Short mmCIF file of C-alpha atoms in Angstrom, two decimals:
data_model
loop_
_atom_site.label_atom_id
_atom_site.label_comp_id
_atom_site.label_asym_id
_atom_site.label_seq_id
_atom_site.Cartn_x
_atom_site.Cartn_y
_atom_site.Cartn_z
CA MET F 257 -93.90 -81.87 -89.31
CA PRO F 258 -96.36 -79.35 -87.60
CA PRO F 259 -98.90 -76.95 -89.89
CA VAL F 260 -98.78 -74.03 -92.19
CA LEU F 261 -100.97 -72.09 -90.27
CA THR F 262 -101.89 -68.49 -91.58
CA GLY F 263 -102.95 -65.22 -90.04
CA ALA F 264 -103.39 -61.68 -91.28
CA HIS F 265 -100.27 -60.68 -91.56
CA VAL F 266 -97.78 -64.00 -90.66
CA LYS F 267 -97.15 -67.12 -91.72
CA LEU F 268 -95.95 -69.90 -89.67
CA ARG F 269 -94.40 -72.71 -91.59
CA SER F 270 -91.95 -75.16 -90.99
CA PRO F 271 -89.09 -74.43 -90.69
CA VAL F 272 -86.13 -76.08 -93.92
CA ILE F 273 -82.19 -75.85 -94.10
CA SER F 274 -82.41 -72.86 -96.24
CA ASP F 275 -83.90 -71.41 -93.96
CA ALA F 276 -80.00 -70.81 -92.63
CA ASN F 277 -79.43 -68.02 -94.95
CA ALA F 278 -81.95 -65.23 -93.95
CA ARG F 279 -81.26 -66.44 -89.77
CA PHE F 280 -76.90 -65.13 -91.51
CA SER F 281 -78.65 -62.08 -92.94
CA TRP F 282 -80.25 -60.90 -89.54
CA GLY F 283 -76.96 -61.50 -87.43
CA THR F 284 -76.74 -60.95 -83.93
CA VAL F 285 -78.81 -57.68 -83.00
CA PRO F 286 -77.38 -56.33 -78.99
CA GLU F 287 -80.67 -55.38 -78.07
CA ILE F 288 -82.38 -58.97 -79.15
CA ALA F 289 -79.70 -60.86 -77.69
CA ILE F 290 -79.62 -59.47 -74.38
CA MET F 291 -83.52 -59.72 -73.96
CA PHE F 292 -82.96 -63.80 -73.82
CA GLY F 293 -80.05 -63.41 -71.54
CA VAL F 294 -76.73 -62.66 -73.42
CA SER F 295 -74.51 -59.93 -71.46
CA ALA F 296 -73.26 -56.97 -73.76
CA ALA F 297 -69.66 -58.37 -73.78
CA ASP F 298 -70.33 -62.29 -74.40
CA ILE F 299 -72.58 -61.03 -77.64
CA LYS F 300 -71.18 -62.72 -80.58
CA PRO F 301 -71.73 -62.25 -84.38
CA LEU F 302 -73.81 -65.17 -85.59
CA THR F 303 -72.01 -66.65 -88.55
CA LEU F 304 -72.55 -68.86 -90.92
CA GLU F 305 -71.93 -72.35 -89.57
CA LYS F 306 -73.94 -71.31 -86.30
CA SER F 307 -77.36 -70.32 -88.30
CA GLN F 308 -76.80 -73.72 -90.60
CA GLN F 309 -76.45 -75.30 -86.88
CA TRP F 310 -79.48 -73.52 -86.61
CA ALA F 311 -81.17 -74.58 -89.48
CA ARG F 312 -80.74 -77.83 -88.94
CA ASN F 313 -81.80 -78.54 -85.72
CA LEU F 314 -84.32 -76.15 -85.73
CA ALA F 315 -86.06 -78.34 -89.30
CA THR F 316 -86.26 -81.15 -86.66
CA HIS F 317 -87.91 -80.06 -84.36
CA PRO F 318 -91.85 -82.06 -84.03
CA ASN F 319 -92.89 -78.87 -83.23
CA ALA F 320 -91.03 -76.10 -84.83
CA TRP F 321 -92.25 -72.74 -86.85
CA ILE F 322 -90.87 -70.18 -88.99
CA ILE F 323 -92.54 -67.19 -88.15
CA GLU F 324 -92.80 -65.37 -91.94
CA HIS F 325 -93.92 -61.86 -92.43
CA GLY F 326 -94.50 -60.67 -95.99
CA GLY F 327 -92.49 -63.74 -97.35
CA ALA F 328 -89.64 -63.15 -95.65
CA LEU F 329 -88.35 -65.07 -92.27
CA ILE F 330 -88.37 -62.60 -89.69
CA GLY F 331 -88.07 -64.79 -86.26
CA GLU F 332 -89.36 -68.76 -85.05
CA ILE F 333 -91.38 -70.55 -83.02
CA ARG F 334 -91.59 -73.37 -80.72
CA LEU F 335 -93.32 -75.72 -78.02
CA ASP F 336 -90.20 -77.12 -76.36
CA ARG F 337 -91.63 -79.94 -73.68
CA LEU F 338 -93.88 -81.58 -75.14
CA ASP F 339 -95.83 -83.84 -72.71
CA MET F 340 -99.03 -85.58 -74.03
CA GLN F 341 -99.27 -87.31 -70.99
CA ASP F 342 -99.82 -84.67 -68.93
CA ARG F 343 -101.08 -82.05 -72.06
CA ARG F 344 -98.63 -79.32 -71.48
CA ALA F 345 -95.54 -77.48 -73.31
CA SER F 346 -93.85 -74.99 -73.13
CA MET F 347 -93.44 -71.84 -75.69
CA ALA F 348 -90.64 -70.06 -77.51
CA ILE F 349 -90.45 -67.06 -79.52
CA ALA F 350 -88.15 -65.15 -81.01
CA ILE F 351 -87.95 -62.77 -82.78
CA TYR F 352 -85.06 -61.48 -85.14
CA ASP F 353 -85.92 -58.57 -86.77
CA PRO F 354 -86.01 -55.45 -85.47
CA SER F 355 -88.18 -53.58 -87.45
CA SER F 356 -90.46 -56.44 -86.80
CA LEU F 357 -90.63 -55.11 -83.13
CA GLY F 358 -93.46 -53.84 -80.94
CA ARG F 359 -95.95 -54.31 -84.50
CA GLY F 360 -97.67 -57.22 -83.23
CA LEU F 361 -96.44 -59.90 -85.13
CA GLY F 362 -95.39 -61.83 -81.99
CA THR F 363 -98.19 -61.43 -80.64
CA GLU F 364 -100.36 -62.54 -84.17
CA ALA F 365 -98.01 -65.67 -83.88
CA ILE F 366 -98.36 -66.94 -80.54
CA LYS F 367 -102.15 -66.76 -80.26
CA LEU F 368 -101.79 -68.35 -83.98
CA VAL F 369 -99.32 -71.30 -81.95
CA LEU F 370 -101.99 -71.21 -78.73
CA ALA F 371 -104.80 -72.04 -81.25
CA HIS F 372 -103.41 -75.31 -82.37
CA ALA F 373 -102.19 -76.31 -79.49
CA PHE F 374 -105.28 -76.34 -77.45
CA GLY F 375 -107.43 -77.29 -80.44
CA THR F 376 -105.43 -79.85 -83.11
CA MET F 377 -103.14 -80.71 -80.04
CA ALA F 378 -105.72 -80.80 -77.62
CA LEU F 379 -103.23 -79.61 -74.89
CA HIS F 380 -104.22 -78.61 -71.58
CA ARG F 381 -101.40 -76.18 -70.79
CA ILE F 382 -98.37 -73.69 -72.10
CA GLY F 383 -95.76 -72.16 -70.05
CA ILE F 384 -93.89 -69.58 -70.62
CA ARG F 385 -90.19 -68.34 -68.53
CA VAL F 386 -88.76 -64.69 -69.63
CA LEU F 387 -86.39 -62.54 -68.00
CA ALA F 388 -88.15 -60.41 -65.52
CA TYR F 389 -86.89 -57.01 -67.56
CA ASN F 390 -88.78 -58.11 -70.43
CA ALA F 391 -91.40 -55.81 -70.19
CA ARG F 392 -92.04 -56.08 -74.56
CA ALA F 393 -92.70 -59.87 -74.63
CA ILE F 394 -94.71 -60.17 -70.72
CA ARG F 395 -97.14 -57.14 -72.75
CA ALA F 396 -97.39 -59.90 -75.16
CA TYR F 397 -97.69 -62.32 -73.41
CA GLN F 398 -100.37 -61.48 -71.39
CA LYS F 399 -102.52 -60.04 -74.48
CA CYS F 400 -102.78 -63.60 -76.00
CA GLY F 401 -103.88 -64.00 -72.47
CA PHE F 402 -100.78 -65.95 -70.15
CA VAL F 403 -101.01 -65.46 -66.13
CA ILE F 404 -98.09 -64.80 -63.74
CA GLU F 405 -98.33 -67.13 -61.92
CA GLY F 406 -94.55 -66.76 -60.24
CA ARG F 407 -91.25 -65.60 -59.89
CA GLU F 408 -87.77 -67.79 -59.94
CA ARG F 409 -85.40 -65.56 -57.94
CA ASP F 410 -81.32 -64.14 -59.44
CA THR F 411 -81.60 -66.76 -62.63
CA ALA F 412 -79.71 -65.25 -65.08
CA TYR F 413 -76.82 -63.64 -64.28
CA VAL F 414 -76.52 -60.57 -66.40
CA ASN F 415 -74.57 -57.76 -67.08
CA GLY F 416 -73.76 -58.22 -64.26
CA THR F 417 -76.47 -57.62 -62.27
CA TRP F 418 -78.98 -61.42 -61.15
CA HIS F 419 -82.31 -60.58 -62.55
CA ASP F 420 -85.25 -63.37 -62.03
CA ASP F 421 -87.28 -65.12 -64.55
CA ILE F 422 -90.88 -64.47 -64.51
CA ILE F 423 -93.44 -67.30 -65.09
CA MET F 424 -96.72 -67.39 -67.05
CA GLY F 425 -99.20 -69.88 -67.43
CA LEU F 426 -102.57 -70.14 -69.75
CA LEU F 427 -104.88 -73.05 -69.64
CA GLU F 428 -107.07 -74.56 -71.83
CA HIS F 429 -110.18 -73.20 -69.96
CA GLU F 430 -108.01 -69.44 -70.43
CA TYR F 431 -107.67 -69.64 -73.72
CA GLU F 432 -109.78 -67.16 -75.76
CA VAL F 433 -109.77 -67.28 -79.80
#
């Protein structure tokens, strides 16, 4: 179970099964789904069953947090593919509340996880993949110190067009508190 991480505006806490109801209340926001690589024609309403499955999966993830703002769930953040031998992981973040976008809350959540990853966990590298058209996410990652390391061409077919993934990384000696 990951520790609670608290910042000025967000709190990161362990996921619990009851988070399904809060996740269900946000539903599927087309603007956000497209940033995850879902074509508009493939966007489906979020069902309670899918929301419950999401909560069960997240609650069993060893390095996942719920992002709360003002005591309410607004998203999630995870360290995936943890490799302690090479001291690396990949990061994924999702903000489900459209009114929370562009307010620095995701950036704050990322910085909290980075402090934990490079401090307590003693990781050396955190990697991220992001669709090239997700400029808001790329800016947030760069604000946190991530650098663009490369581009994987034509990785996602979204809305009838191929899009690239931007590969970003941050090393422990580049991390600034």
